[in-house]
C-alpha positions as semicolon CSV with decimal commas, in nm:
position;residue;x (nm);y (nm);z (nm)
1;M;0,877;1,003;0,925
2;D;0,955;1,337;0,756
3;L;0,919;1,229;0,395
4;Q;1,100;1,529;0,251
5;A;1,397;1,473;0,483
6;H;1,395;1,111;0,379
7;L;1,399;1,207;0,010
8;N;1,693;1,440;0,073
9;S;1,899;1,178;0,252
10;I;1,872;0,872;0,030
11;A;2,092;0,797;-0,266
12;G;1,936;0,896;-0,594
13;F;1,826;1,244;-0,690
14;N;1,856;1,462;-0,383
15;N;1,514;1,621;-0,338
16;L;1,346;1,482;-0,645
17;E;1,044;1,709;-0,600
18;L;1,255;2,026;-0,597
19;L;1,456;1,908;-0,896
20;A;1,145;1,823;-1,094
21;G;0,998;2,162;-1,004
22;Q;1,309;2,340;-1,129
23;V;1,297;2,148;-1,456
24;V;0,933;2,241;-1,510
25;E;0,975;2,607;-1,411
26;G;1,280;2,636;-1,635
27;F;1,084;2,499;-1,927
28;I;0,786;2,724;-1,862
29;S;0,996;3,040;-1,832
30;G;1,080;3,015;-2,199
31;M;0,720;2,976;-2,311
32;H;0,485;3,257;-2,412
33;K;0,178;3,086;-2,273
34;S;0,158;2,954;-1,919
35;P;0,022;2,605;-1,848
36;F;-0,094;2,714;-1,502
37;H;-0,454;2,764;-1,609
38;G;-0,721;2,536;-1,470
39;F;-0,908;2,273;-1,665
40;S;-1,231;2,281;-1,468
41;A;-1,432;2,488;-1,714
42;E;-1,400;2,659;-2,052
43;F;-1,596;2,959;-2,179
44;A;-1,846;2,853;-2,445
45;E;-2,076;3,145;-2,540
46;H;-2,288;3,437;-2,422
47;K;-2,664;3,421;-2,377
48;V;-2,920;3,692;-2,302
49;Y;-2,978;3,743;-1,929
50;N;-3,335;3,663;-1,818
51;T;-3,489;3,836;-1,518
52;G;-3,472;3,618;-1,209
53;E;-3,153;3,432;-1,308
54;S;-2,844;3,445;-1,092
55;T;-2,627;3,750;-1,158
56;K;-2,311;3,550;-1,082
57;H;-2,213;3,499;-1,445
58;I;-2,318;3,835;-1,593
59;D;-2,047;3,974;-1,823
60;W;-2,023;4,328;-1,686
61;K;-1,756;4,433;-1,935
62;L;-1,984;4,339;-2,222
63;Y;-2,267;4,528;-2,048
64;A;-2,050;4,839;-2,034
65;R;-1,993;4,818;-2,410
66;S;-2,342;4,717;-2,522
67;D;-2,572;4,835;-2,241
68;K;-2,730;4,488;-2,252
69;L;-2,711;4,209;-1,998
70;Y;-2,554;3,881;-2,108
71;T;-2,436;3,587;-1,902
72;K;-2,140;3,362;-1,975
73;R;-2,206;2,997;-2,043
74;Y;-1,932;2,748;-1,962
75;E;-1,852;2,409;-2,097
76;E;-1,731;2,166;-1,834
77;E;-1,414;1,976;-1,912
78;T;-1,290;1,654;-1,760
79;N;-0,960;1,685;-1,574
80;L;-0,674;1,509;-1,744
81;R;-0,586;1,173;-1,596
82;C;-0,230;1,051;-1,637
83;H;-0,073;0,713;-1,564
84;L;0,305;0,662;-1,561
85;I;0,447;0,315;-1,630
86;L;0,812;0,235;-1,554
87;D;1,003;-0,070;-1,676
88;N;1,228;-0,151;-1,379
89;S;1,417;-0,445;-1,530
90;S;1,793;-0,469;-1,491
91;S;1,862;-0,342;-1,843
92;M;1,696;-0,011;-1,749
93;H;1,966;0,043;-1,485
94;Y;2,231;0,056;-1,756
95;P;2,487;0,205;-1,759
96;A;2,569;0,139;-1,395
97;L;2,626;0,464;-1,205
98;K;2,802;0,519;-0,874
99;Q;2,602;0,838;-0,823
100;T;2,292;0,966;-0,999
101;D;2,377;1,265;-1,218
102;L;2,122;1,484;-1,394
103;N;2,370;1,565;-1,670
104;K;2,460;1,199;-1,731
105;P;2,163;0,987;-1,627
106;N;2,130;0,621;-1,702
107;K;1,803;0,493;-1,848
108;I;1,618;0,447;-1,520
109;A;1,738;0,783;-1,383
110;F;1,612;0,958;-1,696
111;S;1,278;0,780;-1,662
112;V;1,242;0,869;-1,294
113;L;1,319;1,237;-1,344
114;A;1,098;1,265;-1,654
115;S;0,814;1,103;-1,458
116;A;0,864;1,343;-1,168
117;A;0,863;1,642;-1,405
118;I;0,541;1,525;-1,570
119;M;0,390;1,476;-1,225
120;Q;0,488;1,832;-1,137
121;L;0,308;1,965;-1,445
122;M;0,000;1,763;-1,358
123;K;0,012;1,893;-1,003
124;K;0,018;2,253;-1,132
125;Q;-0,291;2,178;-1,339
126;R;-0,464;1,989;-1,056
127;D;-0,476;1,674;-1,266
128;A;-0,472;1,319;-1,134
129;V;-0,161;1,098;-1,167
130;G;-0,111;0,725;-1,115
131;L;0,198;0,506;-1,127
132;S;0,284;0,147;-1,218
133;I;0,626;-0,017;-1,185
134;Y;0,712;-0,358;-1,322
135;A;0,997;-0,587;-1,420
136;E;0,932;-0,959;-1,464
137;Q;0,668;-0,931;-1,191
138;F;0,433;-0,644;-1,121
139;E;0,592;-0,438;-0,843
140;Y;0,375;-0,135;-0,769
141;Y;0,043;0,020;-0,862
142;A;-0,123;0,342;-0,750
143;P;-0,444;0,472;-0,910
144;E;-0,480;0,827;-1,042
145;K;-0,523;1,084;-0,766
146;G;-0,440;1,452;-0,729
147;S;-0,375;1,501;-0,358
148;E;-0,051;1,634;-0,212
149;R;-0,009;1,319;-0,004
150;H;-0,049;1,102;-0,312
151;H;0,207;1,314;-0,499
152;H;0,468;1,260;-0,227
153;M;0,392;0,890;-0,212
154;L;0,465;0,856;-0,584
155;L;0,785;1,057;-0,551
156;D;0,900;0,823;-0,278
157;Q;0,830;0,521;-0,499
158;L;1,026;0,676;-0,786
159;N;1,324;0,735;-0,559
160;Q;1,304;0,377;-0,435
161;V;1,339;0,258;-0,793
162;L;1,678;0,432;-0,812
163;I;1,822;0,293;-0,490
164;K;1,688;-0,064;-0,500
165;S;1,836;-0,198;-0,821
166;E;1,831;-0,577;-0,821
167;K;2,049;-0,790;-1,046
168;S;1,903;-1,025;-1,307
169;Q;1,561;-0,863;-1,316
170;K;1,401;-0,979;-1,641
171;T;1,116;-0,805;-1,824
172;D;0,762;-0,915;-1,895
173;T;0,620;-0,605;-2,058
174;Y;0,342;-0,794;-2,234
175;A;0,176;-0,946;-1,926
176;N;0,220;-0,638;-1,711
177;L;0,077;-0,397;-1,968
178;H;-0,230;-0,617;-2,004
179;F;-0,265;-0,613;-1,624
180;I;-0,239;-0,233;-1,617
181;A;-0,488;-0,200;-1,904
182;E;-0,741;-0,394;-1,695
183;K;-0,669;-0,172;-1,394
184;L;-0,726;0,159;-1,572
185;K;-1,101;0,207;-1,571
186;R;-1,112;0,567;-1,696
187;R;-0,962;0,716;-2,008
188;S;-0,607;0,837;-1,938
189;L;-0,289;0,968;-2,091
190;V;-0,047;0,677;-2,044
191;F;0,332;0,716;-2,044
192;L;0,551;0,407;-2,082
193;F;0,924;0,431;-2,007
194;S;1,110;0,128;-2,141
195;D;1,414;0,031;-2,348
196;L;1,207;-0,243;-2,517
197;F;1,504;-0,476;-2,546
198;Q;1,334;-0,801;-2,634
199;N;1,314;-1,053;-2,914
200;E;1,074;-1,032;-3,210
201;L;0,809;-1,251;-3,048
202;Q;0,817;-1,043;-2,728
203;Q;0,799;-0,725;-2,933
204;E;0,490;-0,853;-3,114
205;K;0,323;-0,940;-2,785
206;T;0,418;-0,602;-2,635
207;F;0,242;-0,418;-2,915
208;E;-0,061;-0,642;-2,863
209;A;-0,067;-0,517;-2,504
210;L;-0,027;-0,156;-2,618
211;Q;-0,322;-0,212;-2,852
212;H;-0,518;-0,320;-2,545
213;L;-0,456;0,025;-2,396
214;K;-0,549;0,194;-2,723
215;Y;-0,865;-0,016;-2,752
216;N;-0,967;0,113;-2,409
217;K;-0,940;0,468;-2,547
218;H;-0,620;0,560;-2,363
219;E;-0,367;0,787;-2,531
220;V;-0,025;0,618;-2,518
221;V;0,317;0,785;-2,519
222;L;0,627;0,565;-2,542
223;F;0,953;0,706;-2,410
224;H;1,198;0,470;-2,577
225;T;1,503;0,497;-2,349
226;Y;1,844;0,380;-2,467
227;D;2,213;0,468;-2,472
228;S;2,302;0,531;-2,838
229;A;2,678;0,520;-2,779
230;T;2,692;0,159;-2,667
231;E;2,349;0,005;-2,719
232;L;2,295;0,140;-3,069
233;N;2,637;0,220;-3,216
234;F;2,834;-0,037;-3,012
235;D;3,104;0,220;-2,942
236;F;3,370;0,015;-2,759
237;D;3,746;0,004;-2,810
238;S;3,914;-0,283;-2,993
239;T;4,038;-0,474;-2,689
240;P;3,869;-0,809;-2,611
241;K;3,576;-0,773;-2,373
242;R;3,320;-0,979;-2,188
243;F;2,964;-0,870;-2,261
244;E;2,706;-0,983;-2,007
245;D;2,329;-0,984;-2,031
246;V;2,230;-0,802;-1,712
247;E;1,889;-0,972;-1,709
248;T;1,996;-1,334;-1,760
249;G;2,361;-1,336;-1,652
250;K;2,472;-1,497;-1,979
251;F;2,794;-1,361;-2,127
252;I;3,017;-1,379;-2,432
253;D;3,385;-1,292;-2,482
254;I;3,450;-1,115;-2,814
255;F;3,641;-0,841;-2,994
256;S;3,388;-0,562;-3,041
257;D;3,524;-0,469;-3,385
258;N;3,430;-0,815;-3,514
259;V;3,058;-0,767;-3,449
260;K;3,010;-0,389;-3,447
261;E;2,882;-0,349;-3,803
262;G;2,636;-0,638;-3,789
263;Y;2,518;-0,550;-3,438
264;S;2,456;-0,182;-3,520
265;K;2,258;-0,269;-3,833
266;A;2,042;-0,522;-3,646
267;V;1,962;-0,280;-3,364
268;K;1,890;0,013;-3,598
269;D;1,652;-0,209;-3,795
270;Y;1,485;-0,312;-3,469
271;F;1,444;0,048;-3,356
272;S;1,301;0,145;-3,695
273;A;1,047;-0,136;-3,661
274;I;0,942;-0,003;-3,320
275;K;0,889;0,348;-3,462
276;L;0,687;0,207;-3,751
277;R;0,462;0,005;-3,522
278;C;0,403;0,310;-3,303
279;A;0,300;0,510;-3,610
280;Q;0,066;0,230;-3,721
281;Y;-0,107;0,215;-3,382
282;N;-0,114;0,594;-3,328
283;I;0,124;0,572;-3,032
284;T;0,338;0,880;-2,967
285;Y;0,704;0,777;-2,997
286;V;0,963;0,977;-2,802
287;N;1,327;0,912;-2,888
288;A;1,482;0,914;-2,540
289;D;1,852;0,868;-2,618
290;I;2,019;0,946;-2,286
291;Q;2,329;1,068;-2,471
292;R;2,128;1,371;-2,583
293;G;2,076;1,482;-2,224
294;F;1,761;1,513;-2,020
295;A;1,648;1,869;-2,094
296;P;1,637;1,854;-2,478
297;I;1,433;1,534;-2,480
298;L;1,171;1,642;-2,229
299;S;1,147;2,000;-2,359
300;T;1,091;1,881;-2,717
301;F;0,814;1,653;-2,601
302;L;0,646;1,915;-2,381
303;V;0,643;2,170;-2,662
304;E;0,446;1,921;-2,871
305;R;0,192;1,851;-2,596
306;K;-0,086;2,104;-2,644
307;Q;-0,257;2,028;-2,313
308;F;0,054;2,141;-2,125
309;L;0,061;2,484;-2,294
């Protein structure tokens, strides 16, 4: 099968790799410093050249200035390892879209494109990327690799997430994060894309699992994806509506105006608690409100990531 032709034909983002590449190149074009340098070695210092040593690392420019032979010493660096984790529960496919749109993505579409863009950056830097996808059950795992074939395999999995949305998919972030923490044997930069809609007990257990990742020396970045218009501010008109839990199927018929104030306060308090816990555990919190649009969110984050610059 021609994978690229397959990616172009399925519903979702047409040519996810090309789109991710355009996002990355567009971001880079506005930067003064290119991230396209390698991470294999970093210059450390000069040392006096001794007769009989290899001439490979002689600094000839310094010789021209000083008339003395010095060699460059390098300090080896470990390539960055990155692992992307996607919450694929039904709530992440909100709001329901007839067609995936970059300018108006839902939560899962934002997460997929952000993941693909990060993968593209890693590919430019020859770094290894892995991927985990979960809902109530663990759905997919691929270890960190840097090959072209591996890159396309992950892109295909990301596209499949968009086109295979199942109803009533619950979330078990706690158990699945613990499972992933056991899988990751080498220190990595871990990205988690989730809306974290769960009760207080589940939230407590989720942060226990995130601590597991931190305990194993991983750096954790949480992209907290949500739709501020409806999920935070409860912006609905005053007509009676049926609100359904997409993960359990339970529903309630109410006038939105009757609960808007109390709902908004409860959710804002919950979000504030998440930010506080992230600060306490040294987890990078990224406010991924899909109403802000894709580019501002990802660009703001990338500017803050020194290893991408």
